[in-house]
Amino acid sequence: MDIKSAEFIISNTDVNKCPQGNLPEYAFIGRSNVGKSSLINMLTERKGLAITSATPGKTLLINHFLINKSWYLVDLPGYGYAKRGQKGKEQIKRIIESYIMQRPQMTNLFVLVDSRHEPQRIDMDFITWLGEHGIPFSIVFTKADKLTNSKLNSNVQAYLKQLQEFWEELPPYFITSSETRKGREEILQYIESINKELNQN
Ligand code: GTP
Ligand code: MG
């Protein structure tokens, strides 16, 4: 799929103030610093579209980007950033949960996990919570450029194995790098196939 246009529309903390209408939305979630905003820039090939930072906790709002005037990419704040303190963490959690639970336009949630690390409790708990609420999601392994292919593959397999302990069927998954653009075509194709399906209904 070609990205012909990508426009920032609105940032906010209130799910009720998100754009009106029923265009499908694809949202990005995961721990702080995992690479959500970078992935949005990589997918759209617009470097400064979503604001990124080497320090965690950059994205604090729900950010809507309109793509090809027909669907949205949504950049969400990261979860689990300890330095923010209990109150800050709870506030972020509320924003994330309200978006996920109260946004029928949300078509697929991409859950990002860092391909360098072993499965983390916080991600597993979050994925379990998604399952309990019937939220459609897929997994995105990020920062694949930071490790060798063999380590990458063994980490991905370890992750999938852990998921299989809780899930009969594995969710779709993607291996990506915002540096090398690995995984870009696969994710865009996946989004396109869902958009096509929605248009047929
Ligand atoms: P928050 O908004 O704080 O939750 O973080 P985020 O998940 O949006 O992460 P962000 O995209 O801001 O990236 C965090 C850091 O990781 C930045 O320094 C990025 O340059 C770096 N980064 C993100 N993706 C990749 C990648 O695929 N490869 C490499 N090498 N670095 C990456
Ligand atoms: Mg961000």
PDB file of C-alpha atoms and ligand atoms in Angstrom:
ATOM      1  CA  MET A   1       0.000   0.000   0.000  1.00  0.00           C
ATOM      2  CA  ASP A   2       1.238   3.493  -0.813  1.00  0.00           C
ATOM      3  CA  ILE A   3       1.050   6.153   1.860  1.00  0.00           C
ATOM      4  CA  LYS A   4      -0.108   9.145  -0.153  1.00  0.00           C
ATOM      5  CA  SER A   5      -0.905  11.365   2.797  1.00  0.00           C
ATOM      6  CA  ALA A   6      -0.318  11.355   6.538  1.00  0.00           C
ATOM      7  CA  GLU A   7      -1.657  14.215   8.619  1.00  0.00           C
ATOM      8  CA  PHE A   8      -1.591  14.872  12.326  1.00  0.00           C
ATOM      9  CA  ILE A   9      -5.196  15.546  13.393  1.00  0.00           C
ATOM     10  CA  ILE A  10      -5.477  15.858  17.184  1.00  0.00           C
ATOM     11  CA  SER A  11      -3.892  14.985  20.536  1.00  0.00           C
ATOM     12  CA  ASN A  12      -5.929  14.588  23.691  1.00  0.00           C
ATOM     13  CA  THR A  13      -6.416  12.759  26.974  1.00  0.00           C
ATOM     14  CA  ASP A  14     -10.146  12.330  26.541  1.00  0.00           C
ATOM     15  CA  VAL A  15     -11.451   9.510  24.394  1.00  0.00           C
ATOM     16  CA  ASN A  16     -14.666  11.504  23.857  1.00  0.00           C
ATOM     17  CA  LYS A  17     -12.717  14.191  22.037  1.00  0.00           C
ATOM     18  CA  CYS A  18     -11.157  11.805  19.526  1.00  0.00           C
ATOM     19  CA  PRO A  19     -12.170  12.390  15.885  1.00  0.00           C
ATOM     20  CA  GLN A  20     -15.802  11.750  15.040  1.00  0.00           C
ATOM     21  CA  GLY A  21     -16.894   9.469  12.220  1.00  0.00           C
ATOM     22  CA  ASN A  22     -16.298   5.789  11.718  1.00  0.00           C
ATOM     23  CA  LEU A  23     -12.955   5.507   9.933  1.00  0.00           C
ATOM     24  CA  PRO A  24     -11.011   2.460  11.139  1.00  0.00           C
ATOM     25  CA  GLU A  25      -8.155   3.008  13.583  1.00  0.00           C
ATOM     26  CA  TYR A  26      -4.955   1.057  14.141  1.00  0.00           C
ATOM     27  CA  ALA A  27      -3.373   1.864  17.484  1.00  0.00           C
ATOM     28  CA  PHE A  28       0.104   1.270  18.889  1.00  0.00           C
ATOM     29  CA  ILE A  29       0.702   0.337  22.489  1.00  0.00           C
ATOM     30  CA  GLY A  30       3.516  -1.102  24.582  1.00  0.00           C
ATOM     31  CA  ARG A  31       6.006  -0.172  27.255  1.00  0.00           C
ATOM     32  CA  SER A  32       7.465   3.279  27.249  1.00  0.00           C
ATOM     33  CA  ASN A  33      10.417   3.585  24.853  1.00  0.00           C
ATOM     34  CA  VAL A  34       9.606   0.357  22.965  1.00  0.00           C
ATOM     35  CA  GLY A  35       9.398   2.295  19.689  1.00  0.00           C
ATOM     36  CA  LYS A  36       5.705   3.086  19.053  1.00  0.00           C
ATOM     37  CA  SER A  37       6.172   6.599  17.734  1.00  0.00           C
ATOM     38  CA  SER A  38       9.215   5.576  15.674  1.00  0.00           C
ATOM     39  CA  LEU A  39       7.198   2.784  14.068  1.00  0.00           C
ATOM     40  CA  ILE A  40       4.473   5.229  13.031  1.00  0.00           C
ATOM     41  CA  ASN A  41       7.105   7.438  11.394  1.00  0.00           C
ATOM     42  CA  MET A  42       8.659   4.430   9.682  1.00  0.00           C
ATOM     43  CA  LEU A  43       5.319   3.165   8.356  1.00  0.00           C
ATOM     44  CA  THR A  44       4.374   6.578   7.006  1.00  0.00           C
ATOM     45  CA  GLU A  45       7.923   7.473   5.918  1.00  0.00           C
ATOM     46  CA  ARG A  46       7.517  10.805   7.698  1.00  0.00           C
ATOM     47  CA  LYS A  47      10.334  11.262  10.152  1.00  0.00           C
ATOM     48  CA  GLY A  48       8.859  13.904  12.412  1.00  0.00           C
ATOM     49  CA  LEU A  49       5.180  12.957  12.258  1.00  0.00           C
ATOM     50  CA  ALA A  50       5.043  11.324  15.700  1.00  0.00           C
ATOM     51  CA  ILE A  51       7.392  12.757  18.311  1.00  0.00           C
ATOM     52  CA  THR A  52      10.034  10.300  19.488  1.00  0.00           C
ATOM     53  CA  SER A  53      12.631  10.485  22.222  1.00  0.00           C
ATOM     54  CA  ALA A  54      15.537   8.495  23.620  1.00  0.00           C
ATOM     55  CA  THR A  55      14.071   9.035  27.090  1.00  0.00           C
ATOM     56  CA  PRO A  56      10.944   7.090  27.988  1.00  0.00           C
ATOM     57  CA  GLY A  57       7.597   8.756  28.618  1.00  0.00           C
ATOM     58  CA  LYS A  58       7.564  10.995  25.571  1.00  0.00           C
ATOM     59  CA  THR A  59       4.066  10.312  24.303  1.00  0.00           C
ATOM     60  CA  LEU A  60       1.492  11.210  26.976  1.00  0.00           C
ATOM     61  CA  LEU A  61      -1.599  11.717  24.865  1.00  0.00           C
ATOM     62  CA  ILE A  62      -3.817   9.888  22.377  1.00  0.00           C
ATOM     63  CA  ASN A  63      -2.543  11.071  18.977  1.00  0.00           C
ATOM     64  CA  HIS A  64      -4.535  10.638  15.775  1.00  0.00           C
ATOM     65  CA  PHE A  65      -2.864  10.606  12.362  1.00  0.00           C
ATOM     66  CA  LEU A  66      -5.109  10.436   9.304  1.00  0.00           C
ATOM     67  CA  ILE A  67      -3.667   8.233   6.553  1.00  0.00           C
ATOM     68  CA  ASN A  68      -4.723   8.459   2.896  1.00  0.00           C
ATOM     69  CA  LYS A  69      -7.771  10.356   4.148  1.00  0.00           C
ATOM     70  CA  SER A  70      -9.388   7.023   4.951  1.00  0.00           C
ATOM     71  CA  TRP A  71      -8.014   5.476   8.154  1.00  0.00           C
ATOM     72  CA  TYR A  72      -6.093   6.441  11.284  1.00  0.00           C
ATOM     73  CA  LEU A  73      -2.866   5.439  12.945  1.00  0.00           C
ATOM     74  CA  VAL A  74      -3.089   6.154  16.674  1.00  0.00           C
ATOM     75  CA  ASP A  75      -0.033   6.712  18.843  1.00  0.00           C
ATOM     76  CA  LEU A  76      -0.701   5.964  22.516  1.00  0.00           C
ATOM     77  CA  PRO A  77       1.343   6.669  25.646  1.00  0.00           C
ATOM     78  CA  GLY A  78       3.551   3.841  26.850  1.00  0.00           C
ATOM     79  CA  TYR A  79       2.735   1.894  29.983  1.00  0.00           C
ATOM     80  CA  GLY A  80       4.945   0.955  32.918  1.00  0.00           C
ATOM     81  CA  TYR A  81       7.310   3.884  33.110  1.00  0.00           C
ATOM     82  CA  ALA A  82       8.337   3.711  36.769  1.00  0.00           C
ATOM     83  CA  LYS A  83       9.838   7.183  37.084  1.00  0.00           C
ATOM     84  CA  ARG A  84       6.514   8.801  36.450  1.00  0.00           C
ATOM     85  CA  GLY A  85       5.275   7.869  39.931  1.00  0.00           C
ATOM     86  CA  GLN A  86       2.116   6.093  40.971  1.00  0.00           C
ATOM     87  CA  LYS A  87      -0.269   8.939  40.212  1.00  0.00           C
ATOM     88  CA  GLY A  88       1.188   9.564  36.771  1.00  0.00           C
ATOM     89  CA  LYS A  89       1.139   5.877  35.943  1.00  0.00           C
ATOM     90  CA  GLU A  90      -2.501   5.584  36.943  1.00  0.00           C
ATOM     91  CA  GLN A  91      -3.425   8.576  34.838  1.00  0.00           C
ATOM     92  CA  ILE A  92      -1.743   7.058  31.791  1.00  0.00           C
ATOM     93  CA  LYS A  93      -3.399   3.708  32.480  1.00  0.00           C
ATOM     94  CA  ARG A  94      -6.801   5.424  32.542  1.00  0.00           C
ATOM     95  CA  ILE A  95      -6.137   7.124  29.214  1.00  0.00           C
ATOM     96  CA  ILE A  96      -4.997   3.885  27.578  1.00  0.00           C
ATOM     97  CA  GLU A  97      -7.835   1.782  28.985  1.00  0.00           C
ATOM     98  CA  SER A  98     -10.534   4.285  28.115  1.00  0.00           C
ATOM     99  CA  TYR A  99      -9.286   4.510  24.543  1.00  0.00           C
ATOM    100  CA  ILE A 100      -9.130   0.723  24.130  1.00  0.00           C
ATOM    101  CA  MET A 101     -12.483   0.024  25.781  1.00  0.00           C
ATOM    102  CA  GLN A 102     -14.525   2.968  24.525  1.00  0.00           C
ATOM    103  CA  ARG A 103     -13.421   3.366  20.961  1.00  0.00           C
ATOM    104  CA  PRO A 104     -15.400   1.120  18.608  1.00  0.00           C
ATOM    105  CA  GLN A 105     -13.407   2.487  15.663  1.00  0.00           C
ATOM    106  CA  MET A 106     -10.328   0.780  17.135  1.00  0.00           C
ATOM    107  CA  THR A 107      -9.911  -2.035  14.627  1.00  0.00           C
ATOM    108  CA  ASN A 108      -6.603  -3.545  15.652  1.00  0.00           C
ATOM    109  CA  LEU A 109      -4.195  -2.883  18.462  1.00  0.00           C
ATOM    110  CA  PHE A 110      -0.520  -3.459  17.704  1.00  0.00           C
ATOM    111  CA  VAL A 111       1.181  -4.482  20.941  1.00  0.00           C
ATOM    112  CA  LEU A 112       4.874  -3.654  20.662  1.00  0.00           C
ATOM    113  CA  VAL A 113       7.507  -5.641  22.513  1.00  0.00           C
ATOM    114  CA  ASP A 114      11.274  -5.132  22.397  1.00  0.00           C
ATOM    115  CA  SER A 115      12.804  -8.047  20.502  1.00  0.00           C
ATOM    116  CA  ARG A 116      15.942  -7.867  22.656  1.00  0.00           C
ATOM    117  CA  HIS A 117      14.194  -8.868  25.856  1.00  0.00           C
ATOM    118  CA  GLU A 118      12.641 -12.001  27.270  1.00  0.00           C
ATOM    119  CA  PRO A 119       8.864 -11.922  27.723  1.00  0.00           C
ATOM    120  CA  GLN A 120       8.083  -9.305  30.357  1.00  0.00           C
ATOM    121  CA  ARG A 121       5.422  -9.750  32.992  1.00  0.00           C
ATOM    122  CA  ILE A 122       3.858  -6.356  32.324  1.00  0.00           C
ATOM    123  CA  ASP A 123       3.364  -7.181  28.620  1.00  0.00           C
ATOM    124  CA  MET A 124       1.973 -10.638  29.356  1.00  0.00           C
ATOM    125  CA  ASP A 125      -0.465  -9.176  31.881  1.00  0.00           C
ATOM    126  CA  PHE A 126      -1.526  -6.552  29.385  1.00  0.00           C
ATOM    127  CA  ILE A 127      -2.071  -9.158  26.655  1.00  0.00           C
ATOM    128  CA  THR A 128      -4.110 -11.270  29.068  1.00  0.00           C
ATOM    129  CA  TRP A 129      -6.238  -8.224  29.850  1.00  0.00           C
ATOM    130  CA  LEU A 130      -6.819  -7.703  26.098  1.00  0.00           C
ATOM    131  CA  GLY A 131      -7.923 -11.310  25.788  1.00  0.00           C
ATOM    132  CA  GLU A 132     -10.359 -10.992  28.679  1.00  0.00           C
ATOM    133  CA  HIS A 133     -11.959  -8.020  26.964  1.00  0.00           C
ATOM    134  CA  GLY A 134     -11.950  -9.509  23.467  1.00  0.00           C
ATOM    135  CA  ILE A 135      -9.777  -6.752  22.018  1.00  0.00           C
ATOM    136  CA  PRO A 136      -8.349  -7.627  18.562  1.00  0.00           C
ATOM    137  CA  PHE A 137      -4.580  -7.342  18.665  1.00  0.00           C
ATOM    138  CA  SER A 138      -1.335  -8.421  17.061  1.00  0.00           C
ATOM    139  CA  ILE A 139       2.249  -8.432  18.313  1.00  0.00           C
ATOM    140  CA  VAL A 140       5.061  -6.310  16.902  1.00  0.00           C
ATOM    141  CA  PHE A 141       8.648  -7.149  17.806  1.00  0.00           C
ATOM    142  CA  THR A 142      10.656  -3.904  17.638  1.00  0.00           C
ATOM    143  CA  LYS A 143      14.322  -2.887  17.266  1.00  0.00           C
ATOM    144  CA  ALA A 144      15.246  -6.009  15.274  1.00  0.00           C
ATOM    145  CA  ASP A 145      18.354  -4.166  13.994  1.00  0.00           C
ATOM    146  CA  LYS A 146      19.824  -4.280  17.485  1.00  0.00           C
ATOM    147  CA  LEU A 147      20.509  -8.008  17.567  1.00  0.00           C
ATOM    148  CA  THR A 148      21.806 -10.780  15.342  1.00  0.00           C
ATOM    149  CA  ASN A 149      19.373 -12.804  13.261  1.00  0.00           C
ATOM    150  CA  SER A 150      19.890 -15.941  15.297  1.00  0.00           C
ATOM    151  CA  LYS A 151      19.314 -14.138  18.604  1.00  0.00           C
ATOM    152  CA  LEU A 152      16.303 -12.398  17.091  1.00  0.00           C
ATOM    153  CA  ASN A 153      14.786 -15.681  15.995  1.00  0.00           C
ATOM    154  CA  SER A 154      15.394 -17.406  19.295  1.00  0.00           C
ATOM    155  CA  ASN A 155      13.871 -14.476  21.227  1.00  0.00           C
ATOM    156  CA  VAL A 156      10.809 -14.421  18.986  1.00  0.00           C
ATOM    157  CA  GLN A 157      10.358 -18.182  19.355  1.00  0.00           C
ATOM    158  CA  ALA A 158      10.707 -17.930  23.136  1.00  0.00           C
ATOM    159  CA  TYR A 159       8.062 -15.226  23.163  1.00  0.00           C
ATOM    160  CA  LEU A 160       5.639 -17.208  21.031  1.00  0.00           C
ATOM    161  CA  LYS A 161       6.170 -20.249  23.201  1.00  0.00           C
ATOM    162  CA  GLN A 162       5.263 -18.260  26.286  1.00  0.00           C
ATOM    163  CA  LEU A 163       2.132 -16.935  24.568  1.00  0.00           C
ATOM    164  CA  GLN A 164       1.133 -20.462  23.614  1.00  0.00           C
ATOM    165  CA  GLU A 165       0.864 -21.334  27.264  1.00  0.00           C
ATOM    166  CA  PHE A 166      -2.099 -18.981  27.538  1.00  0.00           C
ATOM    167  CA  TRP A 167      -3.474 -18.860  23.997  1.00  0.00           C
ATOM    168  CA  GLU A 168      -4.699 -21.721  21.881  1.00  0.00           C
ATOM    169  CA  GLU A 169      -4.166 -19.679  18.775  1.00  0.00           C
ATOM    170  CA  LEU A 170      -1.282 -17.252  18.359  1.00  0.00           C
ATOM    171  CA  PRO A 171      -2.080 -13.693  17.297  1.00  0.00           C
ATOM    172  CA  PRO A 172      -0.566 -12.373  14.063  1.00  0.00           C
ATOM    173  CA  TYR A 173       2.944 -11.082  14.681  1.00  0.00           C
ATOM    174  CA  PHE A 174       5.458  -8.866  12.895  1.00  0.00           C
ATOM    175  CA  ILE A 175       9.213  -8.438  13.250  1.00  0.00           C
ATOM    176  CA  THR A 176      10.243  -4.840  12.675  1.00  0.00           C
ATOM    177  CA  SER A 177      12.982  -2.258  12.733  1.00  0.00           C
ATOM    178  CA  SER A 178      12.326   1.434  12.381  1.00  0.00           C
ATOM    179  CA  GLU A 179      15.965   1.817  11.365  1.00  0.00           C
ATOM    180  CA  THR A 180      16.021  -0.671   8.480  1.00  0.00           C
ATOM    181  CA  ARG A 181      12.263  -0.533   7.757  1.00  0.00           C
ATOM    182  CA  LYS A 182      11.993  -4.271   8.243  1.00  0.00           C
ATOM    183  CA  GLY A 183       8.362  -5.329   8.587  1.00  0.00           C
ATOM    184  CA  ARG A 184       6.946  -2.204   6.950  1.00  0.00           C
ATOM    185  CA  GLU A 185       5.353  -3.924   3.944  1.00  0.00           C
ATOM    186  CA  GLU A 186       3.928  -6.714   6.098  1.00  0.00           C
ATOM    187  CA  ILE A 187       2.210  -4.344   8.514  1.00  0.00           C
ATOM    188  CA  LEU A 188       0.846  -2.111   5.760  1.00  0.00           C
ATOM    189  CA  GLN A 189      -0.458  -5.142   3.878  1.00  0.00           C
ATOM    190  CA  TYR A 190      -2.124  -6.413   7.013  1.00  0.00           C
ATOM    191  CA  ILE A 191      -3.834  -3.064   7.565  1.00  0.00           C
ATOM    192  CA  GLU A 192      -4.868  -2.916   3.928  1.00  0.00           C
ATOM    193  CA  SER A 193      -6.401  -6.378   4.047  1.00  0.00           C
ATOM    194  CA  ILE A 194      -8.477  -5.437   7.099  1.00  0.00           C
ATOM    195  CA  ASN A 195      -9.559  -2.154   5.484  1.00  0.00           C
ATOM    196  CA  LYS A 196     -10.683  -4.053   2.390  1.00  0.00           C
ATOM    197  CA  GLU A 197     -12.662  -6.505   4.477  1.00  0.00           C
ATOM    198  CA  LEU A 198     -14.376  -3.638   6.316  1.00  0.00           C
ATOM    199  CA  ASN A 199     -15.262  -1.949   3.037  1.00  0.00           C
ATOM    200  CA  GLN A 200     -16.969  -5.071   1.775  1.00  0.00           C
ATOM    201  CA  ASN A 201     -19.338  -5.164   4.731  1.00  0.00           C
TER     202      ASN A 201
HETATM  203  P1  GTP B   1       7.058   6.616  24.606  1.00  0.00           P
HETATM  204  O1  GTP B   1       6.341   7.602  23.754  1.00  0.00           O
HETATM  205  O2  GTP B   1       7.954   7.267  25.605  1.00  0.00           O
HETATM  206  O3  GTP B   1       6.152   5.603  25.231  1.00  0.00           O
HETATM  207  O4  GTP B   1       8.096   5.786  23.676  1.00  0.00           O
HETATM  208  P2  GTP B   1       7.852   5.132  22.239  1.00  0.00           P
HETATM  209  O5  GTP B   1       7.413   3.721  22.409  1.00  0.00           O
HETATM  210  O6  GTP B   1       7.017   5.997  21.379  1.00  0.00           O
HETATM  211  O7  GTP B   1       9.364   5.076  21.674  1.00  0.00           O
HETATM  212  P3  GTP B   1      10.064   6.011  20.597  1.00  0.00           P
HETATM  213  O8  GTP B   1       9.529   5.728  19.243  1.00  0.00           O
HETATM  214  O9  GTP B   1      10.044   7.407  21.079  1.00  0.00           O
HETATM  215  O10 GTP B   1      11.545   5.413  20.599  1.00  0.00           O
HETATM  216  C1  GTP B   1      12.319   5.317  21.784  1.00  0.00           C
HETATM  217  C2  GTP B   1      13.797   5.227  21.420  1.00  0.00           C
HETATM  218  O11 GTP B   1      14.056   3.998  20.745  1.00  0.00           O
HETATM  219  C3  GTP B   1      14.274   6.329  20.478  1.00  0.00           C
HETATM  220  O12 GTP B   1      15.587   6.689  20.858  1.00  0.00           O
HETATM  221  C4  GTP B   1      14.270   5.655  19.099  1.00  0.00           C
HETATM  222  O13 GTP B   1      15.219   6.202  18.216  1.00  0.00           O
HETATM  223  C5  GTP B   1      14.649   4.228  19.472  1.00  0.00           C
HETATM  224  N1  GTP B   1      14.108   3.263  18.506  1.00  0.00           N
HETATM  225  C6  GTP B   1      12.807   3.079  18.203  1.00  0.00           C
HETATM  226  N2  GTP B   1      12.651   2.114  17.280  1.00  0.00           N
HETATM  227  C7  GTP B   1      13.890   1.661  16.994  1.00  0.00           C
HETATM  228  C8  GTP B   1      14.399   0.657  16.095  1.00  0.00           C
HETATM  229  O14 GTP B   1      13.669  -0.047  15.383  1.00  0.00           O
HETATM  230  N3  GTP B   1      15.747   0.482  16.080  1.00  0.00           N
HETATM  231  C9  GTP B   1      16.592   1.218  16.868  1.00  0.00           C
HETATM  232  N4  GTP B   1      17.895   0.957  16.773  1.00  0.00           N
HETATM  233  N5  GTP B   1      16.163   2.175  17.688  1.00  0.00           N
HETATM  234  C10 GTP B   1      14.815   2.402  17.773  1.00  0.00           C
HETATM  235 MG    MG B   2       5.926   7.665  21.812  1.00  0.00          MG
END
